[in-house]
Amino acid sequence: MFFSSFLSPYSLTSLLILILCIVGVDFVTTTQTKIGQGYKLISIEKSQDGGLIGLLQVKEKNNIYGLDIPHLKLYVKHETDNRLRVHITDAKEQRWEVPYNLLQRNTPPSLKQNVGGKSRKNLFSSVAESEYSGNELIFNYKNDPFSFSVKRKSNGETLFNSSFDDSDSYNNLVFKDQYLEISTQLPKDASLYGLGENSQPHGIKIYPNDPYTLYTTDQPAINLNMDLYGSHPMYMDLRNVNGVANAHVVLLLNSNGMDVFYKGDSLTYKVIGGVLDFYFFSGPTPLDVVDQYTSFIGRPAPMPYWSFGFHQCRWGYHNLSVIEDVVENYNKAKIPLDVIWNDDDHMDGKKDFTLNPVNYPRPNLLAFLDKIHARGMKYIVIVDPGIGVNNTYGVYQRGIANDVFIKYEGKPYLAQVWPGAVNFPDFLNPKTVEWWGDEIRRFRELVPVDGLWIDMNEVPNFCSGLCTIPEGRICPTGTGPGWICCLDCKNITNTRWDDPPYKINASGIQAPIGYKTIATSAVHYNGVKEYDAHSIYGFSQSIATHKALQGLEGKRPFILSRSTFVGSGHYAAHWTGDNRGTWDDLRYSITTVLNFGLFGVPMVGADICGFYPAPTEELCNRWIEVGAFYPFSRDHANYYSPRQELYQWESVAESARNALGMRYKLLPYFYTLNYEAHTTGAPIARPLFFSFPTLPELYDVSTQFLVGSSVMVSPVLDQGKTEVKALFPPGSWYNLFDMTQAIVTKDLHYLTLDAPLNVVNVHVYQNTIIPMQRGGMISKEARTTPFTLVVTLPSGTNDIEAKGNLFLDDDELPEMKLGNGHSTYIDFHATASNGTVKLWSEVQESKFALDKGWFIEKVIVLGTNGTDGAFEINVDGQPIEDASRVKYSTIEHKYINNLDDEVDKRKSMMMDIHGLELPLGKNFIMSWKM
């Protein structure tokens, strides 16, 4: 939920901009202030762990943005074959870093010399430049002024270069207590992605001269190029030299607020605290770097099977009868639905872990949950971190007793959100984690929810500064907008934490960093300042919530978090926040979903049809056609918007039955991608260049996307259009809704495809084997149906090689892995030689699939030359007993928008092999003559 942007297009943010303009605030400084002469490396030696450890000394002191830290410790280590770490911090005093217990990594070794004393060993002697080489990456350094570069060993390409000369628009290394600056040179033809969270109007590529500020805020996603809910200081750099593509990732592991300036030929970090802790991942493919990145920050969390079904939510389901009607209406409209959600409507006075006794009486709610749980449906509710200050409220009482709240001057910091006056739990405190887990346990005993939605965890505050509860008046009154501050507050600007010397471009207007959030001089556990820990609040809450849910019943948790940080995907899913029901926002949603795949948060989606205001019927049609293929697919709307469930318009219902119908057939494919994400970090939704990295024309495609490696979604994103211009990489593509339709092209081409209102174009690429089922109204039902294998071959050729896979498990188990007796993994292969096509499976851990009785009833082969019918089928080495049941039919492909003259001379077929009963848990071989 959000509050400010309901008012009008001129939101509270816009009002603040106007005020700051009047008083003369300069938002973005375009001129670069030259700061000092950098540092020089005065000693360097090998560390005991095989790395390098060095001492840097400032060359020329100045007081711009504060005093320089005179000596810095440099630590460099090739941590794996494809990961290099460069860590720079104060040589004498310990500085804030992302807590090592939240994001596990090695602690850099200490210097073996007295700072300021003589070097124990000067390894570079009179050498001005040297290098430290690993298997894939090379670290080079210059000693005076100190700079470093990182090169790819295979081709000598420079990936990062912090060197500086007077003609550059940026500074040499700057390291002050509250201002750190470092830059890298970049080739102008590099394609950069990442640096979120923000809504990027230009598409998935990072755009030169756009502002990139990283600081978690309660700014709705309608704000473009602005710091939003999450902070992900990583970027992927994809370069193409003479048709050879190489990708790498750069992560600056730092939770402090920062501005990142990309100029096209350079990138500059300006950070207001912490350390410089860089990690370089060598790739070289986009999938490789995401694999390497998530192996470090934490593999994406395994998601339960039902979470890939469709979800319905709304802020404003005022009572239980409303959500009962919603569930029934979805059923009547024959639109699939797996999960029903409550925003804060179920709460008593908007207080966490409570039930409204009038609108959501517990006996009635339990009866409703028994009913939907029996069908296989699930129920999720929202939990905000703000705990209402109320001496009769048990959650608050126990929080006070356990001393779990963030403090200011020794007392719990007072803020205001939906319940009124609140305190915020400090999830850096181990006692808070225990208390939070106990409150979740108590609530689940009250209501058996199936997951938790942790919202408002950047964290927002309807007030600013140091506040007290007013005497003699009710706050809030309960009659006006709930987001208007009614506490008695005074600004806090007298500390360097609340008013740092460098002003990041917070909220796009250089807003004070404590504006509408916790005062940044407030204190967490062990004296940690909110100034440093602000952007990891949602991350720390996700970890605590995950621990609590997994510990209750030993089941796989489902958590949806609005605020995220590096590593959040290891614990939670994400949605893109408060968007608008506009065509632009539909378009932006694709970019944000794709970015979060890079961030290691593959379970992501946007509010389908928009959070507010009312979408048009046409827009909602088109949005469900996109949203049905988001990894996380949920319709969610605002309290003040008209109802927009998918059955509200018959045309939207038809589009939903069509698009979600296909999603539910593809659930085995989505779930296998979930396993792939969990084991390799691979995004579920991906940019096209992930599968075609050598085609630079795809590097900026933001209006189409892949689900997995081979399913391409080409939606209509413009009002009034009944066709779509889609870009097709070379090869054979088959329409997933009408598999008789084929598109074959030798070269990269734009094609104009018909797209009536209820149609979305989804194509599957050649050389793929996709497992599908019959679908259904709910994932539990769909999961029990027989399987179909769709095998896609290059059209009309004898060069056949296709592969696919399938992962099946007990999705309630916390771990998603083989070897536990509750999972099965199958590889599928198809090849051709000597005029014979062979399709076969290789099964690992067969027992689970056999116990479930799953079987393949049909194989659909696309792009084949046909068959003479000489079928042979073996299961576990034995011919099937009754081959007479097996039938086949063929239909000649129709070529759509043919751009290849040779295609007209070909004849390729869709072959439907049916009447099969091949147990999934057994190896099979099927062959036939072409």
PDB file of C-alpha atoms in Angstrom, residues 650-760:
ATOM      1  CA  GLU A 650     -16.433 -10.756 -19.899  1.00  0.00           C
ATOM      2  CA  SER A 651     -13.738  -9.857 -22.417  1.00  0.00           C
ATOM      3  CA  VAL A 652     -11.085  -9.865 -19.668  1.00  0.00           C
ATOM      4  CA  ALA A 653     -12.435 -13.164 -18.377  1.00  0.00           C
ATOM      5  CA  GLU A 654     -11.983 -14.619 -21.849  1.00  0.00           C
ATOM      6  CA  SER A 655      -8.406 -13.343 -22.054  1.00  0.00           C
ATOM      7  CA  ALA A 656      -7.750 -14.737 -18.583  1.00  0.00           C
ATOM      8  CA  ARG A 657      -9.137 -18.163 -19.447  1.00  0.00           C
ATOM      9  CA  ASN A 658      -6.925 -18.166 -22.526  1.00  0.00           C
ATOM     10  CA  ALA A 659      -3.663 -16.877 -21.021  1.00  0.00           C
ATOM     11  CA  LEU A 660      -3.983 -18.450 -17.568  1.00  0.00           C
ATOM     12  CA  GLY A 661      -5.215 -21.631 -19.204  1.00  0.00           C
ATOM     13  CA  MET A 662      -1.869 -21.845 -20.978  1.00  0.00           C
ATOM     14  CA  ARG A 663       0.006 -20.938 -17.790  1.00  0.00           C
ATOM     15  CA  TYR A 664      -1.639 -23.800 -15.934  1.00  0.00           C
ATOM     16  CA  LYS A 665      -0.686 -26.210 -18.730  1.00  0.00           C
ATOM     17  CA  LEU A 666       2.873 -24.903 -18.412  1.00  0.00           C
ATOM     18  CA  LEU A 667       3.044 -25.262 -14.616  1.00  0.00           C
ATOM     19  CA  PRO A 668       5.486 -28.219 -14.854  1.00  0.00           C
ATOM     20  CA  TYR A 669       7.729 -26.005 -16.995  1.00  0.00           C
ATOM     21  CA  PHE A 670       7.469 -23.051 -14.588  1.00  0.00           C
ATOM     22  CA  TYR A 671       8.166 -25.296 -11.624  1.00  0.00           C
ATOM     23  CA  THR A 672      11.195 -26.842 -13.310  1.00  0.00           C
ATOM     24  CA  LEU A 673      12.458 -23.306 -13.939  1.00  0.00           C
ATOM     25  CA  ASN A 674      11.947 -22.726 -10.212  1.00  0.00           C
ATOM     26  CA  TYR A 675      14.300 -25.655  -9.571  1.00  0.00           C
ATOM     27  CA  GLU A 676      16.771 -24.301 -12.115  1.00  0.00           C
ATOM     28  CA  ALA A 677      16.647 -20.892 -10.416  1.00  0.00           C
ATOM     29  CA  HIS A 678      17.193 -22.479  -7.010  1.00  0.00           C
ATOM     30  CA  THR A 679      20.186 -24.521  -8.173  1.00  0.00           C
ATOM     31  CA  THR A 680      21.827 -22.166 -10.684  1.00  0.00           C
ATOM     32  CA  GLY A 681      20.252 -18.739 -10.144  1.00  0.00           C
ATOM     33  CA  ALA A 682      18.852 -18.703 -13.690  1.00  0.00           C
ATOM     34  CA  PRO A 683      16.006 -16.166 -13.997  1.00  0.00           C
ATOM     35  CA  ILE A 684      12.567 -17.552 -14.742  1.00  0.00           C
ATOM     36  CA  ALA A 685      11.674 -14.540 -16.911  1.00  0.00           C
ATOM     37  CA  ARG A 686      14.678 -13.479 -18.999  1.00  0.00           C
ATOM     38  CA  PRO A 687      15.661 -10.911 -21.621  1.00  0.00           C
ATOM     39  CA  LEU A 688      15.949 -12.356 -25.115  1.00  0.00           C
ATOM     40  CA  PHE A 689      19.705 -11.867 -25.127  1.00  0.00           C
ATOM     41  CA  PHE A 690      20.098 -14.546 -22.445  1.00  0.00           C
ATOM     42  CA  SER A 691      19.441 -17.198 -25.099  1.00  0.00           C
ATOM     43  CA  PHE A 692      20.918 -15.217 -28.014  1.00  0.00           C
ATOM     44  CA  PRO A 693      23.846 -13.273 -26.492  1.00  0.00           C
ATOM     45  CA  THR A 694      25.688 -12.799 -29.786  1.00  0.00           C
ATOM     46  CA  LEU A 695      22.885 -10.692 -31.298  1.00  0.00           C
ATOM     47  CA  PRO A 696      23.410  -7.068 -30.150  1.00  0.00           C
ATOM     48  CA  GLU A 697      20.071  -6.075 -31.698  1.00  0.00           C
ATOM     49  CA  LEU A 698      18.437  -7.908 -28.771  1.00  0.00           C
ATOM     50  CA  TYR A 699      20.369  -6.114 -26.038  1.00  0.00           C
ATOM     51  CA  ASP A 700      17.720  -3.428 -25.625  1.00  0.00           C
ATOM     52  CA  VAL A 701      14.555  -5.430 -26.318  1.00  0.00           C
ATOM     53  CA  SER A 702      12.207  -4.660 -23.428  1.00  0.00           C
ATOM     54  CA  THR A 703       8.802  -5.366 -24.962  1.00  0.00           C
ATOM     55  CA  GLN A 704       9.263  -9.126 -25.319  1.00  0.00           C
ATOM     56  CA  PHE A 705      10.696 -11.634 -22.881  1.00  0.00           C
ATOM     57  CA  LEU A 706      11.541 -15.284 -22.477  1.00  0.00           C
ATOM     58  CA  VAL A 707      10.133 -17.689 -19.934  1.00  0.00           C
ATOM     59  CA  GLY A 708      13.076 -19.992 -19.460  1.00  0.00           C
ATOM     60  CA  SER A 709      15.357 -20.389 -22.432  1.00  0.00           C
ATOM     61  CA  SER A 710      12.840 -21.075 -25.163  1.00  0.00           C
ATOM     62  CA  VAL A 711       9.314 -19.706 -24.601  1.00  0.00           C
ATOM     63  CA  MET A 712       8.994 -16.158 -25.989  1.00  0.00           C
ATOM     64  CA  VAL A 713       6.135 -13.853 -25.027  1.00  0.00           C
ATOM     65  CA  SER A 714       5.367 -11.024 -27.486  1.00  0.00           C
ATOM     66  CA  PRO A 715       2.472  -9.057 -25.972  1.00  0.00           C
ATOM     67  CA  VAL A 716       0.472  -6.067 -27.157  1.00  0.00           C
ATOM     68  CA  LEU A 717       1.531  -3.069 -25.045  1.00  0.00           C
ATOM     69  CA  ASP A 718      -0.247  -0.231 -26.852  1.00  0.00           C
ATOM     70  CA  GLN A 719      -3.827   0.934 -26.742  1.00  0.00           C
ATOM     71  CA  GLY A 720      -6.044   0.124 -29.689  1.00  0.00           C
ATOM     72  CA  LYS A 721      -3.651  -2.321 -31.340  1.00  0.00           C
ATOM     73  CA  THR A 722      -4.763  -5.682 -32.698  1.00  0.00           C
ATOM     74  CA  GLU A 723      -1.362  -6.700 -34.006  1.00  0.00           C
ATOM     75  CA  VAL A 724       2.124  -6.709 -32.548  1.00  0.00           C
ATOM     76  CA  LYS A 725       5.521  -6.160 -34.106  1.00  0.00           C
ATOM     77  CA  ALA A 726       7.747  -8.874 -32.669  1.00  0.00           C
ATOM     78  CA  LEU A 727      11.452  -9.525 -33.131  1.00  0.00           C
ATOM     79  CA  PHE A 728      12.333 -13.141 -33.970  1.00  0.00           C
ATOM     80  CA  PRO A 729      15.889 -14.466 -33.650  1.00  0.00           C
ATOM     81  CA  PRO A 730      17.008 -16.877 -36.395  1.00  0.00           C
ATOM     82  CA  GLY A 731      15.521 -20.352 -36.346  1.00  0.00           C
ATOM     83  CA  SER A 732      12.151 -22.069 -36.115  1.00  0.00           C
ATOM     84  CA  TRP A 733       9.456 -20.787 -33.768  1.00  0.00           C
ATOM     85  CA  TYR A 734       6.101 -22.456 -33.076  1.00  0.00           C
ATOM     86  CA  ASN A 735       2.926 -20.837 -31.778  1.00  0.00           C
ATOM     87  CA  LEU A 736       2.174 -22.421 -28.415  1.00  0.00           C
ATOM     88  CA  PHE A 737      -1.567 -21.784 -28.775  1.00  0.00           C
ATOM     89  CA  ASP A 738      -1.733 -23.174 -32.322  1.00  0.00           C
ATOM     90  CA  MET A 739       1.199 -25.492 -32.876  1.00  0.00           C
ATOM     91  CA  THR A 740       0.431 -25.870 -36.567  1.00  0.00           C
ATOM     92  CA  GLN A 741       1.710 -22.310 -37.047  1.00  0.00           C
ATOM     93  CA  ALA A 742       5.440 -21.913 -37.594  1.00  0.00           C
ATOM     94  CA  ILE A 743       7.783 -19.003 -38.169  1.00  0.00           C
ATOM     95  CA  VAL A 744      11.125 -19.785 -39.772  1.00  0.00           C
ATOM     96  CA  THR A 745      13.796 -17.211 -40.439  1.00  0.00           C
ATOM     97  CA  LYS A 746      17.474 -17.375 -41.300  1.00  0.00           C
ATOM     98  CA  ASP A 747      18.141 -13.902 -39.935  1.00  0.00           C
ATOM     99  CA  LEU A 748      16.906 -11.684 -37.135  1.00  0.00           C
ATOM    100  CA  HIS A 749      13.593 -10.174 -38.272  1.00  0.00           C
ATOM    101  CA  TYR A 750      10.687  -8.095 -37.037  1.00  0.00           C
ATOM    102  CA  LEU A 751       7.379  -9.710 -37.917  1.00  0.00           C
ATOM    103  CA  THR A 752       3.907  -8.248 -37.544  1.00  0.00           C
ATOM    104  CA  LEU A 753       1.597 -10.772 -35.912  1.00  0.00           C
ATOM    105  CA  ASP A 754      -2.159 -10.743 -35.527  1.00  0.00           C
ATOM    106  CA  ALA A 755      -3.179 -10.110 -31.934  1.00  0.00           C
ATOM    107  CA  PRO A 756      -6.935  -9.705 -31.442  1.00  0.00           C
ATOM    108  CA  LEU A 757      -8.035  -8.549 -28.008  1.00  0.00           C
ATOM    109  CA  ASN A 758      -8.089 -12.007 -26.420  1.00  0.00           C
ATOM    110  CA  VAL A 759      -4.887 -13.282 -28.028  1.00  0.00           C
ATOM    111  CA  VAL A 760      -1.305 -13.161 -26.797  1.00  0.00           C
TER     112      VAL A 760
END
